[in-house]
Tab-separated table of C-alpha atoms and ligand atoms in Angstrom:
chain	number	residue	atom	x	y	z
D	1	MET	CA	-117.898	-180.164	-17.991
D	2	PRO	CA	-114.798	-180.979	-15.947
D	3	LEU	CA	-111.627	-180.218	-17.882
D	4	SER	CA	-108.018	-180.885	-17.004
D	5	GLN	CA	-106.748	-178.393	-14.456
D	6	LEU	CA	-103.358	-178.322	-16.108
D	7	ALA	CA	-104.785	-177.699	-19.583
D	8	ARG	CA	-106.994	-174.915	-18.246
D	9	SER	CA	-103.999	-173.265	-16.583
D	10	ILE	CA	-102.185	-172.911	-19.922
D	11	ALA	CA	-102.411	-169.394	-21.306
D	12	GLU	CA	-103.604	-168.694	-24.798
D	13	SER	CA	-100.776	-167.865	-27.220
D	14	PRO	CA	-101.015	-164.048	-27.324
D	15	THR	CA	-99.296	-163.780	-30.687
D	16	LEU	CA	-101.591	-166.324	-32.335
D	17	ARG	CA	-104.642	-164.660	-30.743
D	18	LEU	CA	-103.526	-161.281	-32.086
D	19	ASN	CA	-103.013	-162.832	-35.523
D	20	GLU	CA	-106.586	-164.039	-35.466
D	21	GLU	CA	-107.870	-160.650	-34.386
D	22	ALA	CA	-105.879	-158.912	-37.100
D	23	ARG	CA	-107.095	-161.402	-39.710
D	24	TYR	CA	-110.716	-160.810	-38.631
D	25	LEU	CA	-110.351	-157.025	-38.849
D	26	LYS	CA	-108.612	-157.290	-42.236
D	27	GLU	CA	-111.408	-159.492	-43.563
D	28	LYS	CA	-113.841	-156.777	-42.504
D	29	GLY	CA	-111.849	-154.401	-44.706
D	30	GLU	CA	-110.152	-152.536	-41.835
D	31	PRO	CA	-106.691	-151.102	-42.680
D	32	VAL	CA	-104.895	-153.008	-39.928
D	33	ILE	CA	-101.100	-152.800	-39.602
D	34	HIS	CA	-99.610	-155.913	-38.096
D	35	LEU	CA	-96.522	-155.172	-36.020
D	36	GLY	CA	-97.273	-158.217	-33.899
D	37	ILE	CA	-96.249	-161.143	-36.004
D	38	GLY	CA	-92.786	-162.616	-36.457
D	39	GLU	CA	-93.028	-163.752	-40.031
D	40	PRO	CA	-91.057	-162.402	-42.991
D	41	LYS	CA	-92.920	-161.511	-46.161
D	42	ASN	CA	-90.591	-163.359	-48.563
D	43	LYS	CA	-91.737	-166.041	-50.981
D	44	THR	CA	-90.794	-169.637	-50.182
D	45	PRO	CA	-87.308	-170.417	-51.610
D	46	ILE	CA	-87.692	-172.053	-55.016
D	47	SER	CA	-85.496	-174.995	-54.022
D	48	ALA	CA	-87.951	-175.768	-51.219
D	49	ILE	CA	-90.960	-175.504	-53.515
D	50	LEU	CA	-89.408	-177.812	-56.120
D	51	SER	CA	-88.362	-180.350	-53.532
D	52	SER	CA	-91.811	-180.459	-51.895
D	53	ALA	CA	-93.552	-180.529	-55.280
D	54	ALA	CA	-91.419	-183.459	-56.450
D	55	GLN	CA	-92.595	-185.509	-53.479
D	56	LEU	CA	-96.189	-184.570	-54.078
D	57	ASN	CA	-95.979	-185.333	-57.813
D	58	ALA	CA	-94.590	-188.768	-57.074
D	59	GLY	CA	-97.898	-189.459	-55.321
D	60	ASP	CA	-96.195	-191.498	-52.644
D	61	VAL	CA	-96.728	-189.603	-49.430
D	62	LYS	CA	-96.555	-191.974	-46.459
D	63	TYR	CA	-95.269	-192.019	-42.903
D	64	THR	CA	-91.561	-191.323	-42.636
D	65	PRO	CA	-89.154	-192.480	-39.921
D	66	THR	CA	-90.253	-190.742	-36.702
D	67	ASP	CA	-86.975	-188.856	-36.327
D	68	GLY	CA	-87.001	-187.561	-39.929
D	69	ILE	CA	-86.043	-188.677	-43.437
D	70	PRO	CA	-82.351	-189.611	-43.712
D	71	SER	CA	-81.625	-187.065	-46.470
D	72	LEU	CA	-82.987	-184.164	-44.359
D	73	LYS	CA	-81.051	-185.389	-41.337
D	74	LYS	CA	-77.940	-185.456	-43.516
D	75	ALA	CA	-78.571	-181.830	-44.531
D	76	ILE	CA	-79.009	-180.906	-40.837
D	77	ILE	CA	-75.742	-182.646	-39.942
D	78	ARG	CA	-73.958	-180.642	-42.649
D	79	TYR	CA	-75.636	-177.457	-41.395
D	80	THR	CA	-74.509	-178.227	-37.845
D	81	GLU	CA	-70.938	-178.785	-39.018
D	82	GLU	CA	-70.917	-175.511	-40.965
D	83	ASN	CA	-72.522	-173.375	-38.271
D	84	TYR	CA	-71.378	-174.964	-35.028
D	85	ASP	CA	-68.086	-176.637	-36.060
D	86	ARG	CA	-69.383	-179.889	-34.577
D	87	LEU	CA	-69.726	-183.217	-36.272
D	88	VAL	CA	-72.787	-185.143	-35.079
D	89	GLU	CA	-74.249	-188.468	-36.132
D	90	PRO	CA	-77.747	-189.166	-37.469
D	91	GLU	CA	-78.698	-190.557	-34.033
D	92	ASN	CA	-78.001	-187.116	-32.542
D	93	VAL	CA	-80.666	-185.470	-34.737
D	94	ILE	CA	-84.457	-185.523	-34.577
D	95	VAL	CA	-86.757	-183.583	-36.904
D	96	SER	CA	-90.003	-182.217	-35.456
D	97	SER	CA	-92.949	-180.144	-36.690
D	98	GLY	CA	-91.342	-176.785	-35.971
D	99	ALA	CA	-88.891	-175.667	-33.321
D	100	LYS	CA	-91.938	-175.253	-31.100
D	101	GLN	CA	-92.691	-178.966	-31.128
D	102	ALA	CA	-88.991	-179.753	-30.821
D	103	LEU	CA	-88.844	-177.667	-27.621
D	104	PHE	CA	-91.979	-179.208	-26.184
D	105	ASN	CA	-90.857	-182.776	-26.868
D	106	LEU	CA	-87.437	-181.980	-25.484
D	107	LEU	CA	-88.899	-180.583	-22.248
D	108	PHE	CA	-91.226	-183.588	-22.022
D	109	THR	CA	-88.160	-185.791	-22.353
D	110	LEU	CA	-86.011	-183.985	-19.764
D	111	ILE	CA	-88.331	-182.702	-17.054
D	112	ASN	CA	-89.730	-184.571	-14.061
D	113	PRO	CA	-92.663	-183.095	-12.131
D	114	GLN	CA	-91.430	-180.178	-9.978
D	115	ASP	CA	-88.103	-179.892	-11.817
D	116	GLU	CA	-87.211	-176.246	-12.291
D	117	VAL	CA	-86.391	-174.681	-15.641
D	118	VAL	CA	-84.648	-171.318	-15.641
D	119	ILE	CA	-86.036	-168.909	-18.218
D	120	LEU	CA	-84.292	-165.614	-18.925
D	121	ALA	CA	-86.500	-162.514	-19.173
D	122	PRO	CA	-87.332	-161.064	-21.577
D	123	TYR	CA	-88.351	-164.501	-22.832
D	124	TRP	CA	-90.326	-166.030	-25.662
D	125	VAL	CA	-93.946	-166.393	-24.536
D	126	SER	CA	-94.145	-170.159	-24.996
D	127	TYR	CA	-91.297	-171.198	-22.677
D	128	PRO	CA	-93.099	-170.849	-19.319
D	129	GLU	CA	-96.294	-172.443	-20.671
D	130	MET	CA	-94.390	-175.393	-22.135
D	131	VAL	CA	-92.564	-175.960	-18.857
D	132	LYS	CA	-95.897	-175.950	-17.023
D	133	MET	CA	-97.331	-178.409	-19.555
D	134	VAL	CA	-94.743	-180.996	-18.542
D	135	TYR	CA	-95.427	-180.350	-14.824
D	136	GLY	CA	-92.158	-178.457	-14.425
D	137	VAL	CA	-91.715	-175.139	-12.635
D	138	PRO	CA	-90.642	-172.119	-14.688
D	139	VAL	CA	-88.154	-169.951	-12.787
D	140	ILE	CA	-87.895	-166.514	-14.348
D	141	VAL	CA	-84.612	-164.628	-14.046
D	142	THR	CA	-84.742	-160.906	-14.852
D	143	PRO	CA	-81.487	-158.948	-15.206
D	144	GLU	CA	-81.234	-156.822	-12.079
D	145	ASP	CA	-79.359	-154.057	-13.873
D	146	GLY	CA	-82.425	-153.097	-15.936
D	147	THR	CA	-80.934	-154.228	-19.270
D	148	PHE	CA	-82.122	-157.083	-21.475
D	149	HIS	CA	-78.835	-158.964	-21.205
D	150	PRO	CA	-78.806	-161.868	-18.721
D	151	ARG	CA	-76.147	-161.910	-15.992
D	152	MET	CA	-74.567	-165.011	-14.492
D	153	GLU	CA	-74.858	-163.614	-10.973
D	154	ASP	CA	-78.673	-163.302	-11.300
D	155	ILE	CA	-78.894	-166.814	-12.780
D	156	GLU	CA	-76.683	-168.421	-10.132
D	157	ARG	CA	-78.884	-166.914	-7.421
D	158	LYS	CA	-81.945	-168.733	-8.837
D	159	VAL	CA	-80.313	-172.104	-9.519
D	160	THR	CA	-81.169	-174.782	-6.946
D	161	SER	CA	-80.796	-178.545	-6.665
D	162	TYR	CA	-84.140	-178.756	-8.544
D	163	THR	CA	-82.823	-176.903	-11.595
D	164	LYS	CA	-82.902	-179.293	-14.525
D	165	ALA	CA	-82.446	-176.943	-17.449
D	166	ILE	CA	-81.792	-173.361	-18.532
D	167	ILE	CA	-83.201	-172.016	-21.797
D	168	VAL	CA	-81.119	-169.504	-23.737
D	169	ASN	CA	-82.391	-167.740	-26.854
D	170	SER	CA	-79.855	-165.549	-28.646
D	171	PRO	CA	-80.499	-163.589	-30.849
D	172	ASN	CA	-83.370	-162.999	-28.501
D	173	ASN	CA	-87.079	-162.827	-29.108
D	174	PRO	CA	-88.343	-160.235	-28.040
D	175	SER	CA	-85.354	-157.924	-27.328
D	176	GLY	CA	-83.332	-158.545	-30.501
D	177	LEU	CA	-80.147	-158.763	-28.412
D	178	ILE	CA	-77.267	-161.121	-29.145
D	179	PHE	CA	-75.807	-162.424	-25.895
D	180	HIS	CA	-72.091	-161.745	-25.368
D	181	GLU	CA	-69.633	-164.497	-26.153
D	182	GLU	CA	-68.215	-164.379	-22.595
D	183	PHE	CA	-71.677	-164.943	-21.159
D	184	ILE	CA	-72.306	-167.923	-23.459
D	185	ALA	CA	-68.911	-169.443	-22.593
D	186	GLU	CA	-69.604	-168.962	-18.892
D	187	ILE	CA	-73.106	-170.425	-18.911
D	188	VAL	CA	-71.952	-173.464	-20.900
D	189	GLU	CA	-69.236	-174.125	-18.337
D	190	PHE	CA	-71.619	-173.514	-15.435
D	191	CYS	CA	-74.243	-175.935	-16.805
D	192	GLU	CA	-71.732	-178.654	-17.638
D	193	LYS	CA	-70.169	-178.396	-14.191
D	194	LYS	CA	-73.565	-178.627	-12.488
D	195	GLY	CA	-75.063	-181.219	-14.859
D	196	ILE	CA	-77.840	-178.819	-15.916
D	197	TYR	CA	-79.185	-179.009	-19.475
D	198	LEU	CA	-78.564	-175.859	-21.484
D	199	ILE	CA	-81.270	-175.639	-24.128
D	200	THR	CA	-80.220	-173.181	-26.804
D	201	ASP	CA	-82.986	-171.955	-29.061
D	202	ASP	CA	-81.038	-170.807	-32.120
D	203	ILE	CA	-84.012	-170.167	-34.402
D	204	TYR	CA	-82.802	-166.614	-35.302
D	205	HIS	CA	-79.067	-167.328	-35.415
D	206	LYS	CA	-78.500	-166.044	-38.974
D	207	LEU	CA	-80.874	-163.107	-38.737
D	208	VAL	CA	-78.197	-160.787	-37.352
D	209	PHE	CA	-77.108	-157.265	-38.236
D	210	ASP	CA	-74.086	-155.012	-38.678
D	211	GLY	CA	-71.632	-157.876	-39.193
D	212	LYS	CA	-72.288	-159.275	-35.699
D	213	THR	CA	-72.529	-163.025	-35.273
D	214	PRO	CA	-73.965	-164.850	-32.291
D	215	ALA	CA	-71.768	-167.246	-30.369
D	216	PRO	CA	-73.607	-170.580	-30.518
D	217	ALA	CA	-73.343	-172.364	-27.159
D	218	TYR	CA	-72.881	-175.726	-28.863
D	219	ARG	CA	-69.524	-174.530	-30.195
D	220	PHE	CA	-68.316	-173.774	-26.676
D	221	THR	CA	-68.760	-177.131	-25.049
D	222	ARG	CA	-65.560	-179.088	-24.636
D	223	LYS	CA	-67.518	-182.312	-24.263
D	224	ASP	CA	-68.472	-184.728	-27.022
D	225	PRO	CA	-72.064	-184.959	-28.338
D	226	GLU	CA	-72.846	-187.851	-25.970
D	227	SER	CA	-71.753	-186.211	-22.744
D	228	THR	CA	-72.477	-182.526	-23.353
D	229	ARG	CA	-75.430	-180.948	-21.569
D	230	VAL	CA	-75.891	-178.411	-24.381
D	231	VAL	CA	-78.898	-179.187	-26.567
D	232	VAL	CA	-79.557	-177.249	-29.786
D	233	VAL	CA	-82.997	-176.404	-31.147
D	234	ASN	CA	-83.147	-174.828	-34.586
D	235	GLY	CA	-85.326	-174.738	-37.691
D	236	ILE	CA	-86.194	-173.167	-41.016
D	237	SER	CA	-89.106	-170.920	-39.987
D	238	LYS	CA	-87.253	-167.682	-39.511
D	239	ILE	CA	-84.053	-167.639	-41.546
D	240	TYR	CA	-85.719	-169.024	-44.694
D	241	GLY	CA	-89.076	-167.372	-43.925
D	242	MET	CA	-90.732	-170.822	-44.058
D	243	THR	CA	-92.994	-170.528	-41.008
D	244	GLY	CA	-95.825	-172.525	-42.600
D	245	PHE	CA	-93.651	-175.551	-43.328
D	246	ARG	CA	-93.468	-176.384	-39.645
D	247	VAL	CA	-90.039	-178.000	-39.625
D	248	GLY	CA	-87.537	-177.736	-36.791
D	249	TRP	CA	-84.977	-180.021	-35.198
D	250	THR	CA	-83.037	-180.900	-32.079
D	251	ILE	CA	-79.374	-181.880	-31.733
D	252	ALA	CA	-78.752	-183.812	-28.514
D	253	SER	CA	-77.109	-186.947	-27.170
D	254	LYS	CA	-78.256	-190.256	-28.682
D	255	LYS	CA	-80.028	-191.139	-25.429
D	256	VAL	CA	-82.046	-187.915	-25.388
D	257	VAL	CA	-82.893	-188.280	-29.086
D	258	GLU	CA	-83.946	-191.900	-28.565
D	259	VAL	CA	-86.424	-190.952	-25.838
D	260	MET	CA	-87.641	-187.906	-27.769
D	261	THR	CA	-88.254	-190.202	-30.732
D	262	ASN	CA	-90.495	-192.410	-28.587
D	263	VAL	CA	-92.389	-189.347	-27.372
D	264	GLN	CA	-92.865	-188.134	-30.941
D	265	ALA	CA	-93.787	-191.625	-32.189
D	266	GLN	CA	-96.659	-191.796	-29.700
D	267	THR	CA	-97.960	-188.346	-30.531
D	268	THR	CA	-97.427	-187.132	-34.111
D	269	SER	CA	-95.578	-190.149	-35.631
D	270	CYS	CA	-93.514	-187.890	-37.868
D	271	THR	CA	-93.383	-184.558	-39.655
D	272	SER	CA	-95.086	-184.592	-43.073
D	273	LEU	CA	-92.837	-185.923	-45.828
D	274	ILE	CA	-93.789	-183.051	-48.133
D	275	LEU	CA	-92.675	-180.487	-45.592
D	276	GLN	CA	-89.505	-182.355	-44.671
D	277	ALA	CA	-88.649	-182.417	-48.376
D	278	GLY	CA	-89.217	-178.641	-48.491
D	279	ALA	CA	-86.868	-178.130	-45.536
D	280	GLU	CA	-84.228	-180.258	-47.228
D	281	GLY	CA	-84.639	-178.179	-50.394
D	282	ALA	CA	-84.084	-174.972	-48.402
D	283	LEU	CA	-81.026	-176.308	-46.572
D	284	THR	CA	-79.370	-177.671	-49.705
D	285	GLY	CA	-80.462	-174.947	-52.157
D	286	LEU	CA	-79.069	-171.470	-52.858
D	287	GLN	CA	-78.137	-169.885	-49.530
D	288	SER	CA	-78.093	-166.326	-50.930
D	289	ILE	CA	-81.784	-166.309	-50.000
D	290	VAL	CA	-80.853	-166.146	-46.327
D	291	GLU	CA	-78.536	-163.193	-46.938
D	292	SER	CA	-81.093	-161.273	-48.952
D	293	LEU	CA	-83.732	-161.811	-46.267
D	294	ARG	CA	-81.220	-160.730	-43.630
D	295	LEU	CA	-80.454	-157.513	-45.544
D	296	THR	CA	-84.139	-156.692	-45.942
D	297	ILE	CA	-84.755	-157.198	-42.245
D	298	GLN	CA	-81.661	-155.182	-41.304
D	299	ASN	CA	-82.981	-152.287	-43.383
D	300	ASN	CA	-86.358	-152.664	-41.645
D	301	ARG	CA	-84.585	-152.546	-38.294
D	302	ASP	CA	-82.872	-149.296	-39.335
D	303	VAL	CA	-86.173	-147.735	-40.411
D	304	THR	CA	-87.864	-148.835	-37.173
D	305	MET	CA	-85.107	-147.368	-35.031
D	306	GLN	CA	-85.188	-144.110	-36.964
D	307	GLU	CA	-88.961	-143.800	-36.550
D	308	LEU	CA	-88.815	-144.661	-32.850
D	309	GLN	CA	-85.964	-142.246	-32.153
D	310	SER	CA	-88.235	-139.263	-32.607
D	311	PHE	CA	-90.869	-140.735	-30.256
D	312	ARG	CA	-90.882	-138.593	-27.110
D	313	GLY	CA	-90.278	-140.561	-23.920
D	314	VAL	CA	-89.831	-143.910	-25.656
D	315	THR	CA	-86.431	-145.580	-25.496
D	316	THR	CA	-85.519	-148.649	-27.491
D	317	THR	CA	-82.504	-150.922	-27.148
D	318	ARG	CA	-81.070	-151.328	-30.665
D	319	PRO	CA	-81.733	-154.878	-31.861
D	320	GLU	CA	-78.718	-156.807	-33.137
D	321	GLY	CA	-80.774	-159.611	-34.690
D	322	THR	CA	-84.277	-161.184	-35.088
D	323	PHE	CA	-87.148	-159.030	-36.373
D	324	TYR	CA	-88.295	-157.633	-33.056
D	325	CYS	CA	-87.622	-154.710	-30.789
D	326	LEU	CA	-88.919	-154.013	-27.318
D	327	PRO	CA	-89.455	-150.264	-26.806
D	328	ASP	CA	-90.024	-148.969	-23.283
D	329	PHE	CA	-93.427	-147.242	-23.063
D	330	ARG	CA	-93.378	-146.746	-19.293
D	331	ALA	CA	-93.396	-142.974	-19.798
D	332	TYR	CA	-96.955	-143.460	-21.123
D	333	THR	CA	-98.311	-146.376	-19.098
D	334	GLN	CA	-97.367	-149.247	-16.823
D	335	ASN	CA	-100.023	-151.512	-18.314
D	336	SER	CA	-98.820	-152.960	-21.601
D	337	GLU	CA	-101.956	-155.008	-22.208
D	338	GLU	CA	-104.188	-151.945	-21.963
D	339	LEU	CA	-101.779	-150.064	-24.199
D	340	SER	CA	-101.764	-152.803	-26.822
D	341	ASN	CA	-105.588	-152.964	-26.761
D	342	LEU	CA	-105.840	-149.185	-27.124
D	343	LEU	CA	-103.495	-149.223	-30.109
D	344	LEU	CA	-105.486	-151.966	-31.798
D	345	ARG	CA	-108.852	-150.318	-31.171
D	346	LYS	CA	-107.968	-146.700	-31.890
D	347	ALA	CA	-105.047	-146.920	-34.314
D	348	LEU	CA	-105.590	-150.379	-35.856
D	349	VAL	CA	-102.004	-151.359	-35.088
D	350	VAL	CA	-101.223	-154.815	-33.701
D	351	THR	CA	-98.476	-154.937	-31.054
D	352	VAL	CA	-97.707	-157.527	-28.379
D	353	PRO	CA	-97.828	-156.432	-24.706
D	354	GLY	CA	-94.444	-156.652	-23.001
D	355	ILE	CA	-95.981	-158.425	-20.020
D	356	GLU	CA	-96.245	-161.539	-22.185
D	357	PHE	CA	-92.440	-161.588	-22.326
D	358	GLY	CA	-91.961	-160.759	-18.655
D	359	MET	CA	-91.434	-157.024	-19.344
D	360	GLU	CA	-94.369	-154.921	-18.150
D	361	GLY	CA	-94.560	-151.419	-19.608
D	362	TYR	CA	-92.914	-152.448	-22.878
D	363	LEU	CA	-94.381	-153.409	-26.251
D	364	ARG	CA	-92.885	-155.835	-28.722
D	365	LEU	CA	-92.909	-154.512	-32.254
D	366	SER	CA	-92.083	-156.749	-35.190
D	367	TYR	CA	-90.354	-155.273	-38.237
D	368	SER	CA	-90.714	-158.360	-40.393
D	369	GLY	CA	-93.284	-156.605	-42.620
D	370	SER	CA	-92.802	-153.840	-45.187
D	371	VAL	CA	-91.121	-150.440	-44.664
D	372	LYS	CA	-94.486	-148.784	-45.347
D	373	GLU	CA	-96.150	-150.806	-42.595
D	374	ILE	CA	-93.382	-149.903	-40.158
D	375	THR	CA	-93.415	-146.152	-40.830
D	376	GLU	CA	-97.186	-145.923	-40.885
D	377	GLY	CA	-97.528	-148.200	-37.858
D	378	VAL	CA	-95.147	-146.152	-35.723
D	379	ALA	CA	-96.777	-142.891	-36.928
D	380	ARG	CA	-100.147	-144.204	-35.779
D	381	ILE	CA	-98.741	-145.203	-32.369
D	382	LYS	CA	-97.273	-141.703	-31.968
D	383	TRP	CA	-100.597	-140.150	-32.909
D	384	ALA	CA	-102.439	-142.326	-30.406
D	385	LEU	CA	-100.095	-141.576	-27.487
D	386	ASP	CA	-98.159	-138.353	-27.877
D	387	PRO	CA	-100.276	-135.258	-27.089
D	388	GLU	CA	-97.767	-133.144	-28.985
D	389	SER	CA	-98.277	-134.992	-32.244
D	390	PRO	CA	-100.953	-133.620	-34.642
D	391	ASN	CA	-104.332	-134.824	-33.417
D	392	GLU	CA	-105.641	-135.790	-36.856
D	393	ILE	CA	-104.445	-138.669	-38.989
D	394	TYR	CA	-105.627	-140.647	-41.992
D	395	ILE	CA	-106.102	-144.343	-41.295
D	396	GLY	CA	-106.874	-145.873	-44.666
D	397	ASP	CA	-109.191	-143.291	-46.256
D	398	ARG	CA	-110.730	-142.262	-42.922
D	399	LYS	CA	-109.721	-139.070	-41.171
D	400	MET	CA	-109.384	-139.873	-37.478
D	401	VAL	CA	-109.395	-137.332	-34.684
D	402	ARG	CA	-107.727	-138.096	-31.373
D	403	ASP	CA	-110.104	-137.215	-28.570
D	404	TRP	CA	-108.748	-139.253	-25.646
D	405	LEU	CA	-105.676	-137.329	-24.529
K	1	PMP	N1	-88.363	-170.104	-30.633
K	1	PMP	C1	-88.541	-168.775	-30.721
K	1	PMP	C2	-87.716	-167.884	-29.873
K	1	PMP	C3	-89.498	-168.248	-31.602
K	1	PMP	O1	-89.668	-166.925	-31.682
K	1	PMP	C4	-90.278	-169.117	-32.383
K	1	PMP	C5	-91.348	-168.637	-33.338
K	1	PMP	N2	-92.014	-167.505	-32.994
K	1	PMP	C6	-90.048	-170.504	-32.246
K	1	PMP	C7	-89.088	-170.950	-31.379
K	1	PMP	C8	-90.873	-171.508	-33.000
K	1	PMP	O2	-90.462	-171.681	-34.307
K	1	PMP	P1	-91.173	-172.722	-35.266
K	1	PMP	O3	-91.961	-171.935	-36.258
K	1	PMP	O4	-90.039	-173.476	-35.916
K	1	PMP	O5	-92.016	-173.616	-34.444
């Protein structure tokens, strides 16, 4: 059966595939540890539950305006003012079904066929695929100094007259790095001078550690919301741990939002009212929830770093935010996919191969789970790889013997 060439060229989402695999193994009763998924374990904030439930109880769940219900947009405007020091109007805001859909619709709105979009490695897996889906060309820029922090000189070398947009994600999935303020200021100025869109994916912006705060690009533009090239994508999935609500948003010029609204109107019509109400509940409810989640994740980061420190040959850049780290396993193998498969098969630990993020030889580990999962997960990885670690381990109630090193 002939299928679309473009659709067939789109890679499977590795993280969602690994989720499925882990779910399948868990259902079979296998003691799987999931260090692959970026999803906190917290309960949904009560204010979100009550707000969603009130809509459902009213029994009046219909289409909403395509760009979102006015009360949620109002909460997003207030959020933008508090976190970015910028006052925007309702016409600058569009609500989508997750930051993922916001990004896709935004790229669909901005990109002509063959336009280039600069993506900074290590990058979130979906960026290159999304760019391809709108017939754009992903241009990957890897820091030449071997760090995870992007450098303007590397970016400038890859920018051409076809460059339409640059995507920046800080705090960064998968490295956990917060990009320096000077870099953000410089890239904002560079993009505005060249007329290149700067898409800032701020989905982790409050999940930061040790008193550090990310510099949001939107605060650095000297232009007004109609003429700036900086576009913000954000959402509730990560900082409120509300991944299943599927609510995200975009802040852009009225013209961009108007076209994005048409794109959304012809595809999903709108985000579910019940879920928009939940997002509004989270944004307007008690914000101590965000801080308590942040503290839990910071403690998980500390535990992860401590466990990884004693791992021979593995070096890890200390994450400053998110719930990921990207340890360097090149002392053990150059093939991160094989490594990840081995760890799943032999040690029942889910990890994501670094190659998916443009970093071969690395693995992304998520510390969004429990401390027990982290310590046991890392212990199993050590057992599977390090010949100097004891060659027997208990996985669940089974004694496992390492016989492959
Ligand atoms: N951007 C980044 C960098 C992410 O890691 C994720 C989720 N993994 C998203 C966007 C998508 O978030 P949402 O759940 O709001 O679609």
